[in-house]
Amino acid sequence: MNRTIVRLTAQGMLGGRRLWLLGALALLIVVIAVATRLLVPVSEADAAGLLRAVAFSTFLPLFGLIVGTGAIAPEIDDGSIVHLLAKPVSRHTIVQSKLLVAIGAITALAVVPTMLAAVILGAGPQTVLAFGAGALAAGAVYSVLFLLLTVVTRHAVIIGLVYALMWESLVGSFVPGARSLSVQQWALSVTESIAPAGLVTADVGLGLACGLIVGGFVAATWYAGNRLNVLTLAAED
Amino acid sequence: MATLRIEECSRWFGNVVAVNDVSMSIGPGITGLLGPNGAGKSTLLNLLAGFLPPSAGTVTLDGAATWKNPEAYRVLGIVTEREATYDFLTGRQLVVASAELHGLADPGAAAQRALATVAMQDAQDRKVGEYSKGMKQRVKMASALVHDPMVLLLDEPFNGMDPRQRLHLIELLRGMGAEGRTVLFSSHILEEVEQLAHQIEVVVAGRYAASGDYREIRRLMTDRPHQYTIVSSDDRVLASALVADPSTAGVSLEDGVLRVQAREFLRFAELLPRVARDADVRLLEVSPADESLESVFSYLVEN
């Protein structure tokens, strides 16, 4: 971890328009919760279903895509990454520092609003905590996956969008086997284990889910550092 | 003392060969990397800077490869041609961040020293995004100098600079060269390189073409067969008078245009007016037929 890189990344990622976009998305989760609460009677199960559909299926992948790519993609695109690469700093340190900022951003702007939405929908403390834990797990994994994707390919946003929209929402709902490779299912498994019994069901067992979350997170972080170490800056002449 | 060494190095991008079997050694003092646009100068600098792996051969700094070796940046300072920087930072913040990333003991003081070196102290609290091209170049320079590197690599540093900034940079680099640092800069302008570099390395079309001090390069470039087209009051008389002298390699007179191939630039320059006067022929126009830099460079490659 390097404080200077954390500071530069946070300034670059959250200064300017991206912060407004993320803030607006965060507000939207809360607004949906408030509107639902005002318009229809909501049971604990309804709340869980809504959070699952809105926060887990849509917002978290989208946030992960924005912060995971946003932490490093602009610098790679315009070449300003040389400022970091031309320094005696381990590439793993660069990746870890940027990842910290991405996870911080997703926690503040997606995990906390998800928990807030749960509270607004009238969910009990246990359910709120369960969705918070699940959202944090999903947010962390999405952040690192999309950050890795950005270091590996210039088409990270397209591939990320296809994954977030197609794989997580569509393929998962038609092909049961695909669900065990869905970050959303891993996160739901974490939520299921904390929430009151029967409220949330996940297709992946808790042990497998935790293993995949932790293993995937560590492996992707390490591999992103390795790939950054061999990132070539294309010559322009 | 630091030495950069490129040995039998090639770099290709797909089917395009950008650097073709180049070997050179760059020691202390100022070295100019001269070549036309697209000659592979930037690729060579990127290889030296450790931003690209060579497809074949080795690139080392004091014996250690620069690729995949972040520790090399303790010794290396790099100023790229790309303009992109962290536009949201002020000049001072950018240089302080560089100092911190280098792990310097007192980043603030190091940054002030570097900013003073490039005369950017007055503008240090403005955002980099608001700087002119020349100011950006200087603040990038300060950022590259903040750790007092033994080796400095600069890609086309004089591009976009006004004469005053140019002079300032020349002085700065001369000072660094005199201190025994290794300075390598690229340029496609002979005069620029000649003015500053002790040693010149010429690359053309990805290949090593020539090296030496500026006198040798200048001689290689001027002492070569030159072609002139001449318009005079009597081309036929002038042609026959010129062909009598051994410094004329050939004369042709086609469609009323007199073309002369001279063996040696200096002798011919002296010969032509004398012969014309003796033959009582008025020279109306003398123009070199192949003076473009490209033809000079390609001549160097052919030899």
Coordinates of C-alpha atoms in Angstrom, one line a residue, chain A:
Chain A
M1 CA 0.0 0.0 0.0
N2 CA 1.3 3.4 -0.9
R3 CA -0.3 6.6 0.5
T4 CA 0.7 8.7 -2.4
I5 CA -0.9 6.4 -4.9
V6 CA -4.0 6.1 -2.8
R7 CA -4.3 9.9 -2.7
L8 CA -3.7 10.3 -6.4
T9 CA -6.1 7.6 -7.3
A10 CA -8.8 9.0 -5.1
Q11 CA -8.3 12.5 -6.5
G12 CA -8.4 11.2 -10.0
M13 CA -11.4 8.9 -9.6
L14 CA -13.6 10.9 -7.3
G15 CA -12.7 14.4 -8.4
G16 CA -14.9 15.6 -11.2
R17 CA -17.9 14.1 -12.9
R18 CA -17.4 10.4 -11.9
L19 CA -18.3 11.3 -8.2
W20 CA -21.5 12.9 -9.3
L21 CA -22.5 9.9 -11.4
L22 CA -21.7 7.5 -8.5
G23 CA -23.5 9.8 -6.1
A24 CA -26.6 9.9 -8.3
L25 CA -26.6 6.1 -8.6
A26 CA -26.2 5.8 -4.8
L27 CA -29.1 8.2 -4.3
L28 CA -31.2 6.2 -6.8
I29 CA -31.0 3.1 -4.6
V30 CA -32.3 5.1 -1.6
V31 CA -35.0 6.8 -3.7
I32 CA -36.3 3.4 -5.0
A33 CA -36.5 2.2 -1.4
V34 CA -38.3 5.3 -0.2
A35 CA -40.8 5.2 -3.1
T36 CA -41.5 1.5 -2.6
R37 CA -42.0 2.0 1.2
L38 CA -44.4 5.0 0.6
L39 CA -46.4 3.4 -2.2
V40 CA -46.9 -0.3 -1.2
P41 CA -46.8 -2.3 2.1
V42 CA -43.5 -4.1 2.3
S43 CA -42.8 -7.3 4.2
E44 CA -39.4 -8.5 5.2
A45 CA -39.4 -11.0 2.3
D46 CA -40.5 -8.3 -0.2
A47 CA -37.6 -6.1 1.1
A48 CA -35.1 -9.0 0.6
G49 CA -36.5 -9.6 -2.9
L50 CA -36.2 -6.0 -3.9
L51 CA -32.7 -5.6 -2.5
R52 CA -31.6 -8.7 -4.3
A53 CA -33.0 -7.5 -7.7
V54 CA -32.0 -3.9 -7.5
A55 CA -28.8 -3.8 -5.5
F56 CA -27.3 -7.2 -6.1
S57 CA -28.3 -7.8 -9.8
T58 CA -27.9 -4.2 -11.1
F59 CA -26.2 -1.7 -8.9
L60 CA -23.3 -3.6 -7.5
P61 CA -22.0 -4.9 -10.9
L62 CA -22.4 -1.5 -12.3
F63 CA -20.6 0.2 -9.4
G64 CA -17.9 -2.4 -9.6
L65 CA -17.4 -1.7 -13.3
I66 CA -17.3 2.1 -12.8
V67 CA -14.8 2.1 -9.8
G68 CA -12.8 -1.0 -10.9
T69 CA -12.0 0.4 -14.3
G70 CA -12.1 4.1 -13.1
A71 CA -9.2 3.4 -10.7
I72 CA -6.7 2.8 -13.5
A73 CA -8.3 2.9 -17.0
P74 CA -8.1 6.7 -17.6
E75 CA -4.4 6.6 -16.8
I76 CA -3.6 3.7 -19.1
D77 CA -5.7 5.3 -21.9
D78 CA -4.0 8.7 -21.8
G79 CA -0.6 7.4 -20.9
S80 CA -0.3 9.3 -17.6
I81 CA 0.3 5.9 -15.9
V82 CA 4.0 6.5 -16.8
H83 CA 4.1 8.8 -13.7
L84 CA 3.6 5.7 -11.6
L85 CA 5.4 3.2 -13.7
A86 CA 8.6 5.3 -13.9
K87 CA 9.0 5.0 -10.1
P88 CA 10.8 2.5 -7.9
V89 CA 7.5 1.2 -6.6
S90 CA 6.4 -2.5 -6.8
R91 CA 3.6 -3.0 -9.4
H92 CA 1.7 -5.0 -6.7
T93 CA 1.8 -2.0 -4.5
I94 CA 0.3 0.1 -7.2
V95 CA -2.5 -2.4 -7.8
Q96 CA -3.2 -2.8 -4.1
S97 CA -3.4 0.9 -3.5
K98 CA -5.7 1.5 -6.4
L99 CA -7.9 -1.4 -5.3
L100 CA -8.2 0.0 -1.8
V101 CA -9.6 3.2 -3.3
A102 CA -12.0 1.3 -5.5
I103 CA -13.3 -0.8 -2.5
G104 CA -13.5 2.4 -0.3
A105 CA -15.6 4.1 -3.0
I106 CA -17.9 1.1 -3.5
T107 CA -18.4 0.7 0.2
A108 CA -19.3 4.3 0.7
L109 CA -21.4 4.7 -2.5
A110 CA -23.0 1.2 -2.9
V111 CA -22.7 -0.9 0.2
V112 CA -23.8 1.8 2.7
P113 CA -26.7 2.9 0.5
T114 CA -27.8 -0.7 0.1
M115 CA -27.9 -1.0 3.9
L116 CA -29.7 2.3 4.1
A117 CA -32.3 1.0 1.6
A118 CA -32.8 -2.1 3.7
V119 CA -33.4 0.1 6.8
I120 CA -35.9 2.2 4.8
L121 CA -37.7 -0.9 3.6
G122 CA -38.2 -1.8 7.2
A123 CA -35.8 -4.8 7.4
G124 CA -34.6 -6.0 10.8
P125 CA -31.0 -5.4 11.9
Q126 CA -30.0 -8.9 11.0
T127 CA -31.2 -8.6 7.5
V128 CA -29.6 -5.2 7.1
L129 CA -26.3 -6.6 8.3
A130 CA -26.7 -9.7 6.0
F131 CA -27.2 -7.5 2.9
G132 CA -24.3 -5.2 4.0
A133 CA -21.9 -8.2 4.2
G134 CA -23.1 -9.6 0.9
A135 CA -22.8 -6.3 -0.8
L136 CA -19.3 -5.7 0.5
A137 CA -18.2 -9.2 -0.7
A138 CA -19.7 -8.6 -4.1
G139 CA -18.3 -5.0 -4.3
A140 CA -14.8 -6.1 -3.4
V141 CA -14.8 -9.0 -6.0
Y142 CA -16.3 -6.9 -8.7
S143 CA -13.7 -4.1 -8.1
V144 CA -10.7 -6.4 -8.4
L145 CA -12.2 -8.3 -11.4
F146 CA -12.8 -5.1 -13.4
L147 CA -9.5 -3.6 -12.3
L148 CA -7.7 -6.8 -13.5
L149 CA -9.7 -6.7 -16.8
T150 CA -8.5 -3.1 -17.3
V151 CA -4.9 -4.0 -16.9
V152 CA -5.3 -7.0 -19.3
T153 CA -7.3 -5.4 -22.1
R154 CA -8.2 -2.1 -23.5
H155 CA -11.8 -3.2 -24.0
A156 CA -12.4 -3.7 -20.3
V157 CA -15.6 -1.6 -20.2
I158 CA -17.3 -3.5 -23.0
I159 CA -16.3 -6.9 -21.7
G160 CA -17.3 -5.8 -18.2
L161 CA -20.7 -4.6 -19.3
V162 CA -21.3 -7.8 -21.2
Y163 CA -20.4 -9.8 -18.1
A164 CA -22.5 -7.6 -15.7
L165 CA -25.6 -7.6 -18.0
M166 CA -25.4 -10.9 -19.8
W167 CA -23.7 -13.3 -17.5
E168 CA -25.0 -12.1 -14.1
S169 CA -28.6 -11.4 -15.2
L170 CA -29.4 -13.6 -18.2
V171 CA -27.2 -16.7 -18.3
G172 CA -27.5 -17.2 -14.6
S173 CA -31.2 -17.3 -14.8
F174 CA -31.4 -19.8 -17.6
V175 CA -28.3 -22.0 -17.0
P176 CA -28.3 -23.2 -13.4
G177 CA -24.6 -24.4 -13.7
A178 CA -23.5 -20.9 -14.5
R179 CA -24.7 -19.7 -11.2
S180 CA -21.8 -21.2 -9.3
L181 CA -19.5 -18.9 -11.3
S182 CA -21.6 -15.8 -10.6
V183 CA -20.3 -13.3 -8.1
Q184 CA -23.8 -12.4 -7.3
Q185 CA -24.5 -15.9 -6.1
W186 CA -21.4 -15.9 -4.0
A187 CA -22.5 -12.7 -2.3
L188 CA -26.1 -14.0 -1.8
S189 CA -24.6 -17.1 -0.1
V190 CA -22.9 -14.8 2.4
T191 CA -26.2 -12.9 2.9
E192 CA -28.1 -16.1 3.3
S193 CA -25.8 -17.3 6.1
I194 CA -26.4 -14.2 8.1
A195 CA -30.0 -13.3 7.3
P196 CA -32.9 -14.9 9.2
A197 CA -33.5 -18.5 7.9
G198 CA -35.5 -18.8 4.7
L199 CA -35.4 -15.1 3.8
V200 CA -32.7 -15.4 1.1
T201 CA -31.7 -18.5 -0.9
A202 CA -28.5 -18.9 -2.8
D203 CA -27.4 -21.6 -5.3
V204 CA -23.9 -21.8 -4.0
G205 CA -22.9 -23.3 -0.6
L206 CA -21.4 -21.0 2.0
G207 CA -18.0 -22.8 2.1
L208 CA -17.6 -22.8 -1.7
A209 CA -18.8 -19.2 -1.9
C210 CA -16.3 -18.0 0.7
G211 CA -13.5 -19.9 -0.9
L212 CA -14.3 -18.4 -4.3
I213 CA -14.6 -14.9 -2.9
V214 CA -11.4 -15.0 -0.9
G215 CA -9.5 -17.1 -3.5
G216 CA -10.7 -15.0 -6.4
F217 CA -10.0 -11.8 -4.7
V218 CA -6.4 -12.7 -3.8
A219 CA -5.6 -14.4 -7.1
A220 CA -7.0 -11.5 -9.2
T221 CA -5.1 -8.9 -7.1
W222 CA -1.9 -10.8 -7.5
Y223 CA -2.4 -11.4 -11.2
A224 CA -3.3 -7.7 -11.8
G225 CA 0.1 -6.8 -10.3
N226 CA 1.9 -9.2 -12.5
R227 CA 0.1 -7.9 -15.6
L228 CA 0.9 -4.3 -14.7
N229 CA 4.5 -5.3 -14.4
V230 CA 4.5 -6.3 -18.1
L231 CA 2.2 -3.5 -19.3
T232 CA 3.9 -2.0 -22.4
L233 CA 3.4 1.6 -23.3
A234 CA 3.0 1.6 -27.0
A235 CA 5.4 3.8 -28.9
E236 CA 3.9 6.5 -31.0
D237 CA 6.4 7.0 -33.7

